[in-house]
PDB file of C-alpha atoms in Angstrom:
ATOM      1  CA  TRP C   1      30.466 -20.282  54.555  1.00 61.00           C
ATOM      2  CA  ALA C   2      28.868 -17.788  52.570  1.00 56.00           C
ATOM      3  CA  THR C   3      29.581 -15.007  54.541  1.00 60.00           C
ATOM      4  CA  GLY C   4      32.756 -16.692  56.132  1.00 68.00           C
ATOM      5  CA  GLN C   5      35.941 -18.993  53.679  1.00 70.00           C
ATOM      6  CA  GLY C   6      33.926 -19.316  51.340  1.00 71.00           C
ATOM      7  CA  ALA C   7      33.541 -15.368  51.034  1.00 75.00           C
ATOM      8  CA  LYS C   8      36.998 -15.205  49.632  1.00 78.00           C
ATOM      9  CA  ARG C   9      36.178 -18.019  46.788  1.00 78.00           C
ATOM     10  CA  LEU C  10      33.455 -16.088  45.906  1.00 84.00           C
ATOM     11  CA  THR C  11      35.125 -13.413  44.379  1.00 85.00           C
ATOM     12  CA  LEU C  12      35.993 -16.029  42.185  1.00 86.00           C
ATOM     13  CA  ALA C  13      32.694 -17.228  41.113  1.00 87.00           C
ATOM     14  CA  LYS C  14      33.506 -15.180  37.606  1.00 88.00           C
ATOM     15  CA  TYR C  15      36.237 -17.466  36.601  1.00 90.00           C
ATOM     16  CA  TYR C  16      34.492 -21.047  37.501  1.00 90.00           C
ATOM     17  CA  SER C  17      32.692 -22.650  35.434  1.00 89.00           C
ATOM     18  CA  HIS C  18      30.441 -25.663  37.704  1.00 89.00           C
ATOM     19  CA  VAL C  19      30.436 -25.549  40.575  1.00 91.00           C
ATOM     20  CA  PHE C  20      30.881 -28.991  42.730  1.00 89.00           C
ATOM     21  CA  CYS C  21      28.725 -29.437  46.184  1.00 89.00           C
ATOM     22  CA  GLN C  22      29.712 -31.941  48.341  1.00 88.00           C
ATOM     23  CA  HIS C  23      28.087 -30.225  51.918  1.00 86.00           C
ATOM     24  CA  GLY C  24      25.951 -32.456  54.084  1.00 88.00           C
ATOM     25  CA  VAL C  25      28.102 -34.618  56.312  1.00 89.00           C
ATOM     26  CA  ASN C  26      28.731 -32.167  58.978  1.00 89.00           C
ATOM     27  CA  ASP C  27      25.861 -31.176  59.363  1.00 91.00           C
ATOM     28  CA  LEU C  28      24.103 -35.048  59.610  1.00 93.00           C
ATOM     29  CA  GLY C  29      27.398 -35.090  62.702  1.00 89.00           C
ATOM     30  CA  ALA C  30      25.222 -31.812  64.216  1.00 91.00           C
ATOM     31  CA  SER C  31      21.875 -32.977  63.910  1.00 92.00           C
ATOM     32  CA  ARG C  32      21.015 -30.509  60.682  1.00 94.00           C
ATOM     33  CA  THR C  33      17.856 -32.527  59.107  1.00 96.00           C
ATOM     34  CA  ALA C  34      16.764 -33.202  55.510  1.00 96.00           C
ATOM     35  CA  ALA C  35      14.761 -29.534  55.494  1.00 96.00           C
ATOM     36  CA  GLN C  36      18.085 -27.176  56.635  1.00 95.00           C
ATOM     37  CA  ILE C  37      20.738 -28.718  54.155  1.00 94.00           C
ATOM     38  CA  LYS C  38      18.201 -28.468  51.351  1.00 94.00           C
ATOM     39  CA  THR C  39      17.391 -24.651  52.452  1.00 93.00           C
ATOM     40  CA  ASP C  40      21.508 -24.323  52.793  1.00 90.00           C
ATOM     41  CA  THR C  41      22.013 -25.425  49.369  1.00 91.00           C
ATOM     42  CA  LEU C  42      19.623 -23.326  48.104  1.00 92.00           C
ATOM     43  CA  THR C  43      21.048 -20.730  49.476  1.00 89.00           C
ATOM     44  CA  VAL C  44      24.646 -21.936  48.268  1.00 88.00           C
ATOM     45  CA  ARG C  45      23.914 -22.496  44.658  1.00 91.00           C
ATOM     46  CA  ALA C  46      21.759 -19.005  44.465  1.00 90.00           C
ATOM     47  CA  LEU C  47      25.797 -17.705  44.951  1.00 89.00           C
ATOM     48  CA  PHE C  48      26.366 -18.949  41.079  1.00 90.00           C
ATOM     49  CA  PRO C  49      23.753 -18.175  39.094  1.00 90.00           C
ATOM     50  CA  GLY C  50      24.351 -19.351  35.467  1.00 90.00           C
ATOM     51  CA  LYS C  51      26.682 -21.448  36.917  1.00 91.00           C
ATOM     52  CA  PRO C  52      26.014 -25.702  35.589  1.00 91.00           C
ATOM     53  CA  PHE C  53      25.906 -27.138  39.507  1.00 92.00           C
ATOM     54  CA  TYR C  54      26.403 -30.505  40.513  1.00 91.00           C
ATOM     55  CA  ARG C  55      25.925 -32.138  44.129  1.00 92.00           C
ATOM     56  CA  SER C  56      27.355 -35.463  45.322  1.00 93.00           C
ATOM     57  CA  THR C  57      24.781 -38.346  46.804  1.00 96.00           C
ATOM     58  CA  ILE C  58      26.343 -38.300  51.390  1.00 96.00           C
ATOM     59  CA  PRO C  59      28.175 -41.706  52.550  1.00 95.00           C
ATOM     60  CA  PRO C  60      26.733 -43.264  55.958  1.00 96.00           C
ATOM     61  CA  LEU C  61      27.733 -42.314  59.022  1.00 95.00           C
ATOM     62  CA  ALA C  62      27.891 -44.310  61.217  1.00 97.00           C
ATOM     63  CA  SER C  63      30.166 -46.189  64.757  1.00 97.00           C
ATOM     64  CA  SER C  64      31.972 -49.874  64.777  1.00 97.00           C
ATOM     65  CA  THR C  65      33.028 -52.048  67.677  1.00 97.00           C
ATOM     66  CA  ASP C  66      36.116 -53.661  65.354  1.00 96.00           C
ATOM     67  CA  GLY C  67      37.706 -50.561  63.340  1.00 94.00           C
ATOM     68  CA  PHE C  68      34.914 -50.948  60.639  1.00 95.00           C
ATOM     69  CA  ALA C  69      36.262 -54.078  59.691  1.00 94.00           C
ATOM     70  CA  THR C  70      32.710 -55.227  59.205  1.00 95.00           C
ATOM     71  CA  PRO C  71      29.626 -54.619  58.506  1.00 95.00           C
ATOM     72  CA  GLU C  72      28.455 -56.875  60.982  1.00 96.00           C
ATOM     73  CA  ASN C  73      29.682 -54.322  63.767  1.00 97.00           C
ATOM     74  CA  GLN C  74      28.876 -51.666  62.975  1.00 98.00           C
ATOM     75  CA  THR C  75      25.137 -49.048  63.648  1.00 97.00           C
ATOM     76  CA  THR C  76      23.873 -46.498  61.889  1.00 97.00           C
ATOM     77  CA  GLY C  77      24.168 -43.277  63.362  1.00 94.00           C
ATOM     78  CA  ALA C  78      20.945 -41.368  64.857  1.00 95.00           C
ATOM     79  CA  SER C  79      21.274 -39.455  61.376  1.00 96.00           C
ATOM     80  CA  ASN C  80      20.724 -42.055  58.925  1.00 97.00           C
ATOM     81  CA  ALA C  81      17.546 -40.882  58.670  1.00 97.00           C
ATOM     82  CA  GLN C  82      17.700 -37.453  57.629  1.00 97.00           C
ATOM     83  CA  ARG C  83      20.419 -38.391  55.175  1.00 97.00           C
ATOM     84  CA  ILE C  84      18.574 -40.858  53.245  1.00 98.00           C
ATOM     85  CA  LEU C  85      15.629 -38.055  52.850  1.00 97.00           C
ATOM     86  CA  VAL C  86      18.956 -35.656  51.060  1.00 97.00           C
ATOM     87  CA  ASN C  87      20.207 -37.966  49.773  1.00 97.00           C
ATOM     88  CA  ALA C  88      17.256 -39.076  47.598  1.00 96.00           C
ATOM     89  CA  ASP C  89      16.638 -35.009  47.400  1.00 94.00           C
ATOM     90  CA  ILE C  90      19.818 -35.276  45.444  1.00 94.00           C
ATOM     91  CA  ARG C  91      18.662 -38.357  43.624  1.00 94.00           C
ATOM     92  CA  LYS C  92      15.310 -35.885  41.745  1.00 93.00           C
ATOM     93  CA  GLY C  93      17.084 -32.788  41.618  1.00 88.00           C
ATOM     94  CA  ASN C  94      15.568 -31.098  44.527  1.00 87.00           C
ATOM     95  CA  HIS C  95      18.705 -29.149  45.244  1.00 82.00           C
ATOM     96  CA  GLY C  96      19.249 -27.127  42.276  1.00 83.00           C
ATOM     97  CA  ASN C  97      21.882 -29.566  40.911  1.00 85.00           C
ATOM     98  CA  CYS C  98      22.108 -30.365  37.704  1.00 87.00           C
ATOM     99  CA  GLY C  99      23.249 -33.993  37.736  1.00 86.00           C
ATOM    100  CA  PHE C 100      24.433 -35.684  40.602  1.00 89.00           C
ATOM    101  CA  VAL C 101      27.179 -38.061  41.620  1.00 89.00           C
ATOM    102  CA  GLU C 102      26.033 -41.367  44.004  1.00 92.00           C
ATOM    103  CA  VAL C 103      29.383 -42.121  46.398  1.00 93.00           C
ATOM    104  CA  ALA C 104      27.135 -43.134  48.760  1.00 96.00           C
ATOM    105  CA  ASP C 105      25.932 -46.850  46.161  1.00 96.00           C
ATOM    106  CA  VAL C 106      29.739 -46.964  46.244  1.00 95.00           C
ATOM    107  CA  MET C 107      31.073 -46.704  50.311  1.00 95.00           C
ATOM    108  CA  GLU C 108      27.715 -48.252  51.898  1.00 96.00           C
ATOM    109  CA  THR C 109      26.993 -51.683  52.135  1.00 97.00           C
ATOM    110  CA  ALA C 110      23.798 -50.742  50.385  1.00 97.00           C
ATOM    111  CA  ARG C 111      21.603 -47.982  49.505  1.00 97.00           C
ATOM    112  CA  ASP C 112      20.269 -45.990  52.932  1.00 97.00           C
ATOM    113  CA  SER C 113      21.670 -48.945  54.832  1.00 98.00           C
ATOM    114  CA  GLY C 114      24.142 -45.869  57.050  1.00 97.00           C
ATOM    115  CA  ILE C 115      27.172 -49.077  57.226  1.00 98.00           C
ATOM    116  CA  TRP C 116      30.046 -48.815  55.649  1.00 97.00           C
ATOM    117  CA  LYS C 117      32.198 -51.255  53.432  1.00 96.00           C
ATOM    118  CA  ASN C 118      34.378 -53.115  55.465  1.00 93.00           C
ATOM    119  CA  LEU C 119      38.061 -50.063  56.448  1.00 93.00           C
ATOM    120  CA  TYR C 120      36.163 -47.696  53.944  1.00 96.00           C
ATOM    121  CA  THR C 121      36.447 -45.288  56.883  1.00 96.00           C
ATOM    122  CA  ILE C 122      38.290 -45.148  59.907  1.00 96.00           C
ATOM    123  CA  ASP C 123      36.507 -42.443  61.612  1.00 96.00           C
ATOM    124  CA  GLY C 124      32.398 -43.241  60.599  1.00 95.00           C
ATOM    125  CA  THR C 125      32.222 -39.871  58.996  1.00 92.00           C
ATOM    126  CA  HIS C 126      34.920 -39.504  56.380  1.00 91.00           C
ATOM    127  CA  PRO C 127      36.314 -42.401  53.869  1.00 94.00           C
ATOM    128  CA  ILE C 128      39.587 -42.827  53.124  1.00 95.00           C
ATOM    129  CA  THR C 129      41.206 -43.575  51.070  1.00 94.00           C
ATOM    130  CA  LEU C 130      40.706 -46.755  50.200  1.00 94.00           C
ATOM    131  CA  ALA C 131      36.659 -45.676  49.438  1.00 93.00           C
ATOM    132  CA  CYS C 132      38.242 -42.753  47.158  1.00 90.00           C
ATOM    133  CA  LYS C 133      39.333 -44.992  45.187  1.00 92.00           C
ATOM    134  CA  ALA C 134      36.579 -47.341  44.825  1.00 93.00           C
ATOM    135  CA  VAL C 135      34.853 -44.687  43.610  1.00 90.00           C
ATOM    136  CA  TYR C 136      37.187 -43.237  41.034  1.00 89.00           C
ATOM    137  CA  ASP C 137      36.972 -46.900  39.653  1.00 91.00           C
ATOM    138  CA  SER C 138      33.443 -47.288  39.824  1.00 90.00           C
ATOM    139  CA  GLY C 139      32.987 -45.391  36.865  1.00 86.00           C
ATOM    140  CA  ILE C 140      30.992 -43.096  38.587  1.00 81.00           C
ATOM    141  CA  PHE C 141      32.362 -39.510  38.104  1.00 73.00           C
ATOM    142  CA  GLN C 142      32.971 -40.396  34.779  1.00 73.00           C
ATOM    143  CA  ARG C 143      30.412 -41.273  33.555  1.00 73.00           C
ATOM    144  CA  SER C 144      28.433 -39.088  35.385  1.00 69.00           C
ATOM    145  CA  LEU C 145      29.975 -35.679  34.420  1.00 69.00           C
ATOM    146  CA  ALA C 146      31.115 -36.715  30.693  1.00 70.00           C
ATOM    147  CA  HIS C 147      29.661 -34.108  29.082  1.00 68.00           C
ATOM    148  CA  LEU C 148      32.155 -32.080  30.636  1.00 65.00           C
ATOM    149  CA  LEU C 149      34.585 -33.219  30.174  1.00 57.00           C
TER     150      LEU C 149
END
């Protein structure tokens, strides 16, 4: 990111008031470890010295035999143990973040279950509008980022 398309965005960094980093899900899907994701995040963090840096927890990665209509027919992804470690680090502020938004708890059946709530995804990786609306309706962004508004 820092040497590819992100390099163009970095030219605008002087105008940023805050940075919100939401990477990780694709890294987990590519079998990267929690330690690698933390290192990558800290590398990105270093690109924005002096800027408040926020993270979001990572929702589940799973597969389903019924199109994610029910939790019972889902299987957690192989990377769930790494996702749990990444999310724990994010919650502790170990990614250089000064705050975070807890989206995983809203999207999965229980903390660290690795199972999506009914119909919150169609591919097991990305939330659909229903899940995003649930995050918004939960008020988590408003509570987590109230001091910015």
